[in-house]
Short mmCIF file of C-alpha atoms in Angstrom, two decimals:
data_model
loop_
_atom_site.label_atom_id
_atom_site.label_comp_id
_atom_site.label_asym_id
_atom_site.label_seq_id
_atom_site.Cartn_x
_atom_site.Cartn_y
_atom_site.Cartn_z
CA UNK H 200 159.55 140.11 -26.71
CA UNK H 201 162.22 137.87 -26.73
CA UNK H 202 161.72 134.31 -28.55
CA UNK H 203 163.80 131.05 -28.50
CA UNK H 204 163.17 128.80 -31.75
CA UNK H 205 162.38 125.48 -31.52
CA UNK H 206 164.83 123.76 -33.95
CA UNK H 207 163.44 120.52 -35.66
CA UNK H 208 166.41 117.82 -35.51
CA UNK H 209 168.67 118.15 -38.73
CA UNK H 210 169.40 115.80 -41.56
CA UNK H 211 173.00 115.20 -40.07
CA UNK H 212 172.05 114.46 -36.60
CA UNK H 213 169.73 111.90 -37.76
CA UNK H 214 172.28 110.47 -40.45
CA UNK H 215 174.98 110.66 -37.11
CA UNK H 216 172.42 108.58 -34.86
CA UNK H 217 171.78 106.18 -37.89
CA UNK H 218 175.78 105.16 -38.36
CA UNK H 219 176.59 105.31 -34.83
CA UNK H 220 173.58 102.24 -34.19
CA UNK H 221 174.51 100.59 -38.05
CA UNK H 222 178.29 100.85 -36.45
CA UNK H 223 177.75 99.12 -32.98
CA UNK H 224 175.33 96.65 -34.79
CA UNK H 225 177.72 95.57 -37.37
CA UNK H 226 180.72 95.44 -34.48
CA UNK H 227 178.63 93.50 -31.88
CA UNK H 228 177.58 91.18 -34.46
CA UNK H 229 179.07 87.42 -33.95
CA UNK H 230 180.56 86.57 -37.33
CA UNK H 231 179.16 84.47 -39.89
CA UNK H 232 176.04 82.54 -37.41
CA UNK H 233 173.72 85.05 -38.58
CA UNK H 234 172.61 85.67 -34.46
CA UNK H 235 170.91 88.66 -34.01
CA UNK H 236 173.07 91.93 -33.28
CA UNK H 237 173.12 92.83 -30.02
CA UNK H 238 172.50 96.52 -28.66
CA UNK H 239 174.94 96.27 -25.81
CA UNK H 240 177.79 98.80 -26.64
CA UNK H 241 179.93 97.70 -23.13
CA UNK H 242 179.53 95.34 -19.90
CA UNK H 243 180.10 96.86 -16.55
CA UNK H 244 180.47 94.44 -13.88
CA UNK H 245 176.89 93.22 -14.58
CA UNK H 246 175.18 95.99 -15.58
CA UNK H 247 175.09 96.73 -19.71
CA UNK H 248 175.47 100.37 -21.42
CA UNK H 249 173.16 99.94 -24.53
CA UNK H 250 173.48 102.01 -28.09
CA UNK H 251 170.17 103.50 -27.33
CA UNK H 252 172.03 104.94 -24.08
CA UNK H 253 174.27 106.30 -26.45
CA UNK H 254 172.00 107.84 -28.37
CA UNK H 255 169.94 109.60 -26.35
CA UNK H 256 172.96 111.71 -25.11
CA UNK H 257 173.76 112.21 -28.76
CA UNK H 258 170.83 114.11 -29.53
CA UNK H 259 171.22 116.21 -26.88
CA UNK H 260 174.50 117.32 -28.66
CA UNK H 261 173.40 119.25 -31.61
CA UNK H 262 175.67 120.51 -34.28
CA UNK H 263 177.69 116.90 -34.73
CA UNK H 264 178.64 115.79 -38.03
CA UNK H 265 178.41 112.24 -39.73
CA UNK H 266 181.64 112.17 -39.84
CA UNK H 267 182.10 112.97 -36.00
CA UNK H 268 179.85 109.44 -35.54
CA UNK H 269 182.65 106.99 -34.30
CA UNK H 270 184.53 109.25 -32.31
CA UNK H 271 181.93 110.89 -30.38
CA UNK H 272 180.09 107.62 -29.74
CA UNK H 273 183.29 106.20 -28.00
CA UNK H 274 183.63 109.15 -26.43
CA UNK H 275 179.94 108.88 -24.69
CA UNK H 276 180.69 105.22 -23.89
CA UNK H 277 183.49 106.46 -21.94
CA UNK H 278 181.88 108.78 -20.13
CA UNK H 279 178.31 106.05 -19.71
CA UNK H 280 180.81 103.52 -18.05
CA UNK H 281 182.37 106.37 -15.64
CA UNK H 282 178.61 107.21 -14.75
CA UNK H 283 177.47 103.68 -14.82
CA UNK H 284 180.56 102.90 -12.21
CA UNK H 285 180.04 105.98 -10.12
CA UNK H 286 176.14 104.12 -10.09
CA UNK H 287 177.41 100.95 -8.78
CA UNK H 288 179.07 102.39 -5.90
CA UNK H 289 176.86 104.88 -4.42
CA UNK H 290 174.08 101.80 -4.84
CA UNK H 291 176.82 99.69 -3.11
CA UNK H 292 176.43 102.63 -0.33
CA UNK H 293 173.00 102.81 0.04
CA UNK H 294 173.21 106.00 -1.16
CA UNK H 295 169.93 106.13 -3.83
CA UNK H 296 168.42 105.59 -0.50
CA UNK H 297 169.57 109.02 1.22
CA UNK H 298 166.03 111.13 1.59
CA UNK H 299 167.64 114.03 -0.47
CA UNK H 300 168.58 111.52 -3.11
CA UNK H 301 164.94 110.29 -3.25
CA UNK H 302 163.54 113.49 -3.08
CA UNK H 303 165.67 115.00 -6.08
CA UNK H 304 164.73 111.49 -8.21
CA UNK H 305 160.95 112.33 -7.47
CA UNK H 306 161.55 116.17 -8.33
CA UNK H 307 163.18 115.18 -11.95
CA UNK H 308 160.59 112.33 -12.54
CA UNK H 309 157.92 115.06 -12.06
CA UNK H 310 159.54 117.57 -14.37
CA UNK H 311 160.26 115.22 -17.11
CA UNK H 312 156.54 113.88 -17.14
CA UNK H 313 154.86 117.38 -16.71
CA UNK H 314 157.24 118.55 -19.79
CA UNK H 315 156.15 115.74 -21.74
CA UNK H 316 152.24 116.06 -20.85
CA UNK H 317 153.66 120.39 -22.17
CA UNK H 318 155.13 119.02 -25.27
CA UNK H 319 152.10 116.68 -26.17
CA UNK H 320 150.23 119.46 -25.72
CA UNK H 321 152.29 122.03 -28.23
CA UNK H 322 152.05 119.05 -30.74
CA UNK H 323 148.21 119.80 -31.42
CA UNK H 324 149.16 123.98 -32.65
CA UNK H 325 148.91 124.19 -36.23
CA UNK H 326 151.38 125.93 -38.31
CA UNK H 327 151.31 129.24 -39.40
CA UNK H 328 150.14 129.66 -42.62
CA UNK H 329 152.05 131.19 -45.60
CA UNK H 330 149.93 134.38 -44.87
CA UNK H 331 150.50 135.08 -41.75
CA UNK H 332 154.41 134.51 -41.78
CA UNK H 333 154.18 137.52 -44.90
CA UNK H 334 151.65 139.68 -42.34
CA UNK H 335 154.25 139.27 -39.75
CA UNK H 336 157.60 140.31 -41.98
CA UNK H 337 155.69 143.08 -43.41
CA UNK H 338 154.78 144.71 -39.76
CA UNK H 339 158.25 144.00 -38.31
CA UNK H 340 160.18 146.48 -40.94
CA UNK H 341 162.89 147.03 -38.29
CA UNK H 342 163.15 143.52 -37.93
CA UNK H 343 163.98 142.24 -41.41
CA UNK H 344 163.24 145.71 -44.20
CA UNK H 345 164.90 147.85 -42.33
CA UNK H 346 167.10 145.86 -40.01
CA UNK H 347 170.28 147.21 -38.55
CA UNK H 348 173.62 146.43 -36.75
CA UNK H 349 173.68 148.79 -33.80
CA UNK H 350 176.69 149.79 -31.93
CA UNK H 351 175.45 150.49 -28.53
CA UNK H 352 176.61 151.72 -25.04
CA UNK H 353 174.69 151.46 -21.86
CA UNK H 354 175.27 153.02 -18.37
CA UNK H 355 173.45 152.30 -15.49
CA UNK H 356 173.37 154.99 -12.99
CA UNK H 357 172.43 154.06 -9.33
CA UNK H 358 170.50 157.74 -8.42
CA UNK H 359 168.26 158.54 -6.45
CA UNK H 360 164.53 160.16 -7.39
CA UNK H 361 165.27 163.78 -6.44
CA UNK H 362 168.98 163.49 -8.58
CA UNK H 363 166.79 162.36 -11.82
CA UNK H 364 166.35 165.74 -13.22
CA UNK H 365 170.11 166.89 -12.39
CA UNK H 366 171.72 163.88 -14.46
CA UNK H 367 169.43 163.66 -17.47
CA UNK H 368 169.71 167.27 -17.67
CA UNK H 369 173.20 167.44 -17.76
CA UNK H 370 173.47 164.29 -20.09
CA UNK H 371 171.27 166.34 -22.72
CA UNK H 372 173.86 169.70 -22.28
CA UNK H 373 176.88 167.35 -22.81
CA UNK H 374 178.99 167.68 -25.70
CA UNK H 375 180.32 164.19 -25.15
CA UNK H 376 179.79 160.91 -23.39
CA UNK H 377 182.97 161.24 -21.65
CA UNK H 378 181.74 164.83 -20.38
CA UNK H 379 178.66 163.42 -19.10
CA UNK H 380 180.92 160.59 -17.16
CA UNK H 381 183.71 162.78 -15.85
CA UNK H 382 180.25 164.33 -14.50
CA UNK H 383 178.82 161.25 -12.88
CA UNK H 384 182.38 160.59 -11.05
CA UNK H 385 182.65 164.36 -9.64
CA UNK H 386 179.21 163.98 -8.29
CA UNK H 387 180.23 160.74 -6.60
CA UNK H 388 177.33 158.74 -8.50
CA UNK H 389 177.95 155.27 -8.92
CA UNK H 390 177.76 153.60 -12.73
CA UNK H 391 178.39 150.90 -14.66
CA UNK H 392 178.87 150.35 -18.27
CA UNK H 393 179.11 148.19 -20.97
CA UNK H 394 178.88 147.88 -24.32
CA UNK H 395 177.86 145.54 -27.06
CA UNK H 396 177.37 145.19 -31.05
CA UNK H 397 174.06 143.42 -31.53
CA UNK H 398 172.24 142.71 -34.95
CA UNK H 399 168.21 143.84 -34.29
CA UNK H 400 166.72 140.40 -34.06
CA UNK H 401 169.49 139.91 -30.74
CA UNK H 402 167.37 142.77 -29.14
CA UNK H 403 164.43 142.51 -26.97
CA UNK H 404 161.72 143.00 -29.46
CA UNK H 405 159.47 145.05 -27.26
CA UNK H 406 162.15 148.00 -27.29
CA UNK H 407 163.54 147.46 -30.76
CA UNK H 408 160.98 150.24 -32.47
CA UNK H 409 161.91 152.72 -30.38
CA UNK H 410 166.17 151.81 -31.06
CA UNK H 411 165.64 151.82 -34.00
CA UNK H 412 164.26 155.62 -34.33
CA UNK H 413 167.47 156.33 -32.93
CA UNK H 414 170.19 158.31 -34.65
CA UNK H 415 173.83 157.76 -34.66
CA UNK H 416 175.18 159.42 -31.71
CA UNK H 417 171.69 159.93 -30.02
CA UNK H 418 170.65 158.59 -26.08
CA UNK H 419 168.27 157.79 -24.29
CA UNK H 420 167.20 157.91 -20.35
CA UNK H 421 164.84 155.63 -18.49
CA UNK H 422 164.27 154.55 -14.95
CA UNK H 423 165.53 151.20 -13.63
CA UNK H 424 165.26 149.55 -10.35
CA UNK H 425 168.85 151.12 -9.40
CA UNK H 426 168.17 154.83 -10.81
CA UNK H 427 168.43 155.47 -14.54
CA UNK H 428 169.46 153.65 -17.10
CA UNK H 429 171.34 155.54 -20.32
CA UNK H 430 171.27 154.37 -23.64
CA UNK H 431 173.27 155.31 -26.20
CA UNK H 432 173.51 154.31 -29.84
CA UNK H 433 177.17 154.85 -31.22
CA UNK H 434 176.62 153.94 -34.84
CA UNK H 435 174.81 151.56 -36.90
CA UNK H 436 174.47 150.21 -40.50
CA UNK H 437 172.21 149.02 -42.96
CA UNK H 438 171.81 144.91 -43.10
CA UNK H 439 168.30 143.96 -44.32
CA UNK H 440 166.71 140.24 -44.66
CA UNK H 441 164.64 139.25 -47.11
CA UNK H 442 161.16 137.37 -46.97
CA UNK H 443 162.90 134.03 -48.38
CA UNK H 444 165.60 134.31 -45.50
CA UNK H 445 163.67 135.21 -42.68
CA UNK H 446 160.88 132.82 -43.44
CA UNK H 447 161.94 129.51 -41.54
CA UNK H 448 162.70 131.88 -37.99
CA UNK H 449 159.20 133.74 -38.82
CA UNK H 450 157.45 130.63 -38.76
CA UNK H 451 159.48 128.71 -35.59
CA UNK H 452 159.07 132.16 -33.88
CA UNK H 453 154.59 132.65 -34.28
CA UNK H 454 155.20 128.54 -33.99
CA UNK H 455 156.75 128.42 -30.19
CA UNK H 456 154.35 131.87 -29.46
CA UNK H 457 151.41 129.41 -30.20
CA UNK H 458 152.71 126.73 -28.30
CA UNK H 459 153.05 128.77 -25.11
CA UNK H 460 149.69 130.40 -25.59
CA UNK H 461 148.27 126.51 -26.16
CA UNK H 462 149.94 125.82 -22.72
CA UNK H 463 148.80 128.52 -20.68
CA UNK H 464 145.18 128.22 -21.87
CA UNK H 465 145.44 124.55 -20.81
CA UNK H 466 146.96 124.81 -17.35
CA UNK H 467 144.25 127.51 -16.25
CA UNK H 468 142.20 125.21 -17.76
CA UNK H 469 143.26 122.04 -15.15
CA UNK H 470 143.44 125.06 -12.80
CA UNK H 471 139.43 125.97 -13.21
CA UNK H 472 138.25 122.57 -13.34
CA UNK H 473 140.64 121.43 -10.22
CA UNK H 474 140.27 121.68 -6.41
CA UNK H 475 143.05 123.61 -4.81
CA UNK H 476 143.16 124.23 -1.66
CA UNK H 477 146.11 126.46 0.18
CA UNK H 478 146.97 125.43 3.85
CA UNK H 479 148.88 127.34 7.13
CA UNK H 480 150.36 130.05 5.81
CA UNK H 481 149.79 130.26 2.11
CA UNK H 482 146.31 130.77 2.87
CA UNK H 483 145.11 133.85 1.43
CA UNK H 484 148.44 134.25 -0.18
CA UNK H 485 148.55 136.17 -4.28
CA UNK H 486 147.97 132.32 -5.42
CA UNK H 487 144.95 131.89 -3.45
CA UNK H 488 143.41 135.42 -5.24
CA UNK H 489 144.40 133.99 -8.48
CA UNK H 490 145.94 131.20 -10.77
CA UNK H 491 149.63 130.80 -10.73
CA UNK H 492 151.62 131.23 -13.45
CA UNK H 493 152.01 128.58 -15.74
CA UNK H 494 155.06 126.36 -16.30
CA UNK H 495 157.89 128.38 -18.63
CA UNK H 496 156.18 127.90 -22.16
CA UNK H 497 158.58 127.08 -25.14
CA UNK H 498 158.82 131.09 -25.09
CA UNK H 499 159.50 133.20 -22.84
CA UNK H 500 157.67 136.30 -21.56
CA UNK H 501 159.46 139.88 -23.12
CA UNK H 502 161.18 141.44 -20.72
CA UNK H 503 161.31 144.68 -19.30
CA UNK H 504 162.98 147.26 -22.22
CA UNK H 505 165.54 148.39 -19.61
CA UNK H 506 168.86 147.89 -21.27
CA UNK H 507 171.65 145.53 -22.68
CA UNK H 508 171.99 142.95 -19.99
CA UNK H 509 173.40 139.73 -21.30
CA UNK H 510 170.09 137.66 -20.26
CA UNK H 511 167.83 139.64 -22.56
CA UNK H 512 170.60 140.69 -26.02
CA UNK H 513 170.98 136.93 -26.31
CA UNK H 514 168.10 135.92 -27.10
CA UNK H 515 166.76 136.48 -30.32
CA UNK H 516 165.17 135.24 -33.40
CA UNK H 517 167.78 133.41 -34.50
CA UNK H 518 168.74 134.96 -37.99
CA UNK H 519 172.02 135.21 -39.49
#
C-alpha cells in the first residue's frame, strides 16, 4: 500500500507569504497621507495583478525560504504579467469563446469545486490517537524496528505460460545472475532490467514483508502481465527508526487512509441516495451493475506487488 502524506503548510512558507504581502504593502503605500495600502502589485493595460495573485502561486511552491520572499515574488509578477498579457490577447481574439476553450474552463471549474466539496469532507476525520500511531509502529517492524536499505535488481521477462517452468527452473540452478541472463539471451527471450537502492518505506507496502524475508543474494519469481517478473535482492543493511521519528509520517499516513475511506463512504453514499440513469450504449455497462469508483482519495489504492517500476518505489511514507 503505497501512501502520499498530506503535509500541513510550514512555519517558513507562512512567514514567506507574510513578508512578501508586509513588502508590497509597505512599497505600494503613498508616503506620509496615511491612504490605505493598496494590494495591486502591477497595472497591465487595465487589468491589475494583485499580491493575493501572488500568493496563491506561492503556496503552491513549497520548500521557499523567508529569505527567498523578494526575489521569488518578483519573479511570479513577471511571470502574472506574461500570463495576464497572453489573457488580453486571446480575449482580444475571441478566443475564451472557442467551444474547446469553454469546455476545458467548465471541466477545471468542476474539478476544483468537487475537490473542495472532497477536502471539506476529509476535514471532519479525527486524528489518530497516540495509541493507535504506537499499535501501528509496533505491527510494521519492517517498516521502522527492523527497517532496511535494500539493494535490488529486477528483470522482467516477456515468456510465455508453457516457458514458465523452463526459466524459473533454470534461474534456481544458476550459480549467478549473469548465468541466468547469458541464458535468457541464448533462448532468444526478451528482458529488461533495472535496478534501484530504495530505503523500505520507498517500497510498496503490500510486498515489503515478504522483501524483507529476503536474504542477501536471494530471488524471487512471479507472474506479470508480460511473463515473469524476477526479483532479486543484492544486499541490504540495517537502518532502523525510532517511535519519536516515525511518529509525525505514522500519523499523516492512518490520517490521509481515513480521509480516503471518509470519501469513499460518502460518494456511495450520494451514489445510493441519487438517481442515475445510463443511456445508448452505457446501458447495462460494469457501472450500471455497480457504483463507480470514487474520485482518487488523498491516498492511493496499493498496487499490484509486481516489481520496481518507478510509479510504485516513489511513493512512500515519507521518512528520512
Amino acid at each position: 500500500m503505497t501512501s502520499t502524506a498530506l503535509r500541513a503548510p510550514g512555519r517558513s512558507l507562512f512567514t514567506l507569504l507574510t513578508a512578501v504581502a508586509a513588502a508590497a504593502a509597505l512599497t505600494a503605500c503613498g508616503g506620509d497621507k496615511g491612504e490605505k495600502a493598496s494590494q495591486t502589485a502591477a497595472k497591465v493595460n487595465k487589468e491589475e495583478i494583485t499580491v493575493h495573485q501572488i500568493n496563491f502561486v506561492l503556496q503552491r511552491q513549497p520548500g521557499l525560504k523567508p529569505e527567498q520572499a523578494e526575489a521569488a515574488s518578483k519573479q511570479v509578477l513577471e511571470r502574472l504579467i506574461d500570463q495576464e498579457l497572453a489573457v488580453q490577447k486571446a480575449q482580444e481574439q475571441k478566443l475564451d469563446r472557442d467551444p474547446r476553450v469553454v469546455q476545458q474552463i467548465e471541466a477545471a471549474k468542476r474539478e476544483i469545486i468537487a475537490r473542495a466539496y472532497i477536502e471539506r469532507v476529509g476535514e471532519s476525520v479525527a486524528k489518530p490517537t497516540n495509541e493507535e500511531i504506537a499499535k501501528y509502529y509496533a505491527e510494521k517492524p519492517a517498516l521502522f524496528k527492523e527497517r532496511r536499505i535494500y539493494s535490488l535488481q529486477e528483470i522482467q521477462i516477456e515468456a510465455k505460460p508453457e516457458q514458465f517452468e523452463a526459466v524459473t527452473g533454470k534461474l534456481k540452478a544458476a550459480k549467478s545472475l549473469n548465468e541466468f541472463v547469458e541464458f535468457l539471451k541464448a533462448n532468444d527471450i526478451r528482458f529488461a532490467g533495472n535496478q534501484a537502492v530504495r530505503a523500505a518505506e520507498q517500497l510498496p507496502l503490500n510486498s515489503l514483508d515478504a522483501i524483507a524475508q529476503m536474504k542477501d543474494g536471494e530471488s524471487r519469481v512471479s507472474q506479470s502481465p508480460q511473463g515473469l517478473t524476477v526479483l532479486v535482492l543484492n544486499g541490504s543493511r540495517s537502518q532502523p527508526v525510532d517511535e519519536a521519528a516515525a511518529r509525525p509520517a505514522i500519523e499523516a499516513f492512518l490520517l490521509n487512509q481515513r480521509k480516503a475511506e471518509a470519501v469513499q463512504k460518502d460518494i456511495k453514499a450520494l451514489r445510493d441516495s441519487s438517481k442515475i440513469e445510463y443511456v445508448g450504449k452505457f446501458v447495462g455497462g460494469p457501472g450500471a451493475a455497480a457504483s463507480a469508483p470514487a474520485p482518487a482519495p488523498a491516498i492511493a489504492p496499493a498496487p499490484a506487488a509486481s516489481g520496481l517500476d518507478a510509479a510504485t518505489i516513489s511513493k512512500g511514507m515519507g521518512l528520512k
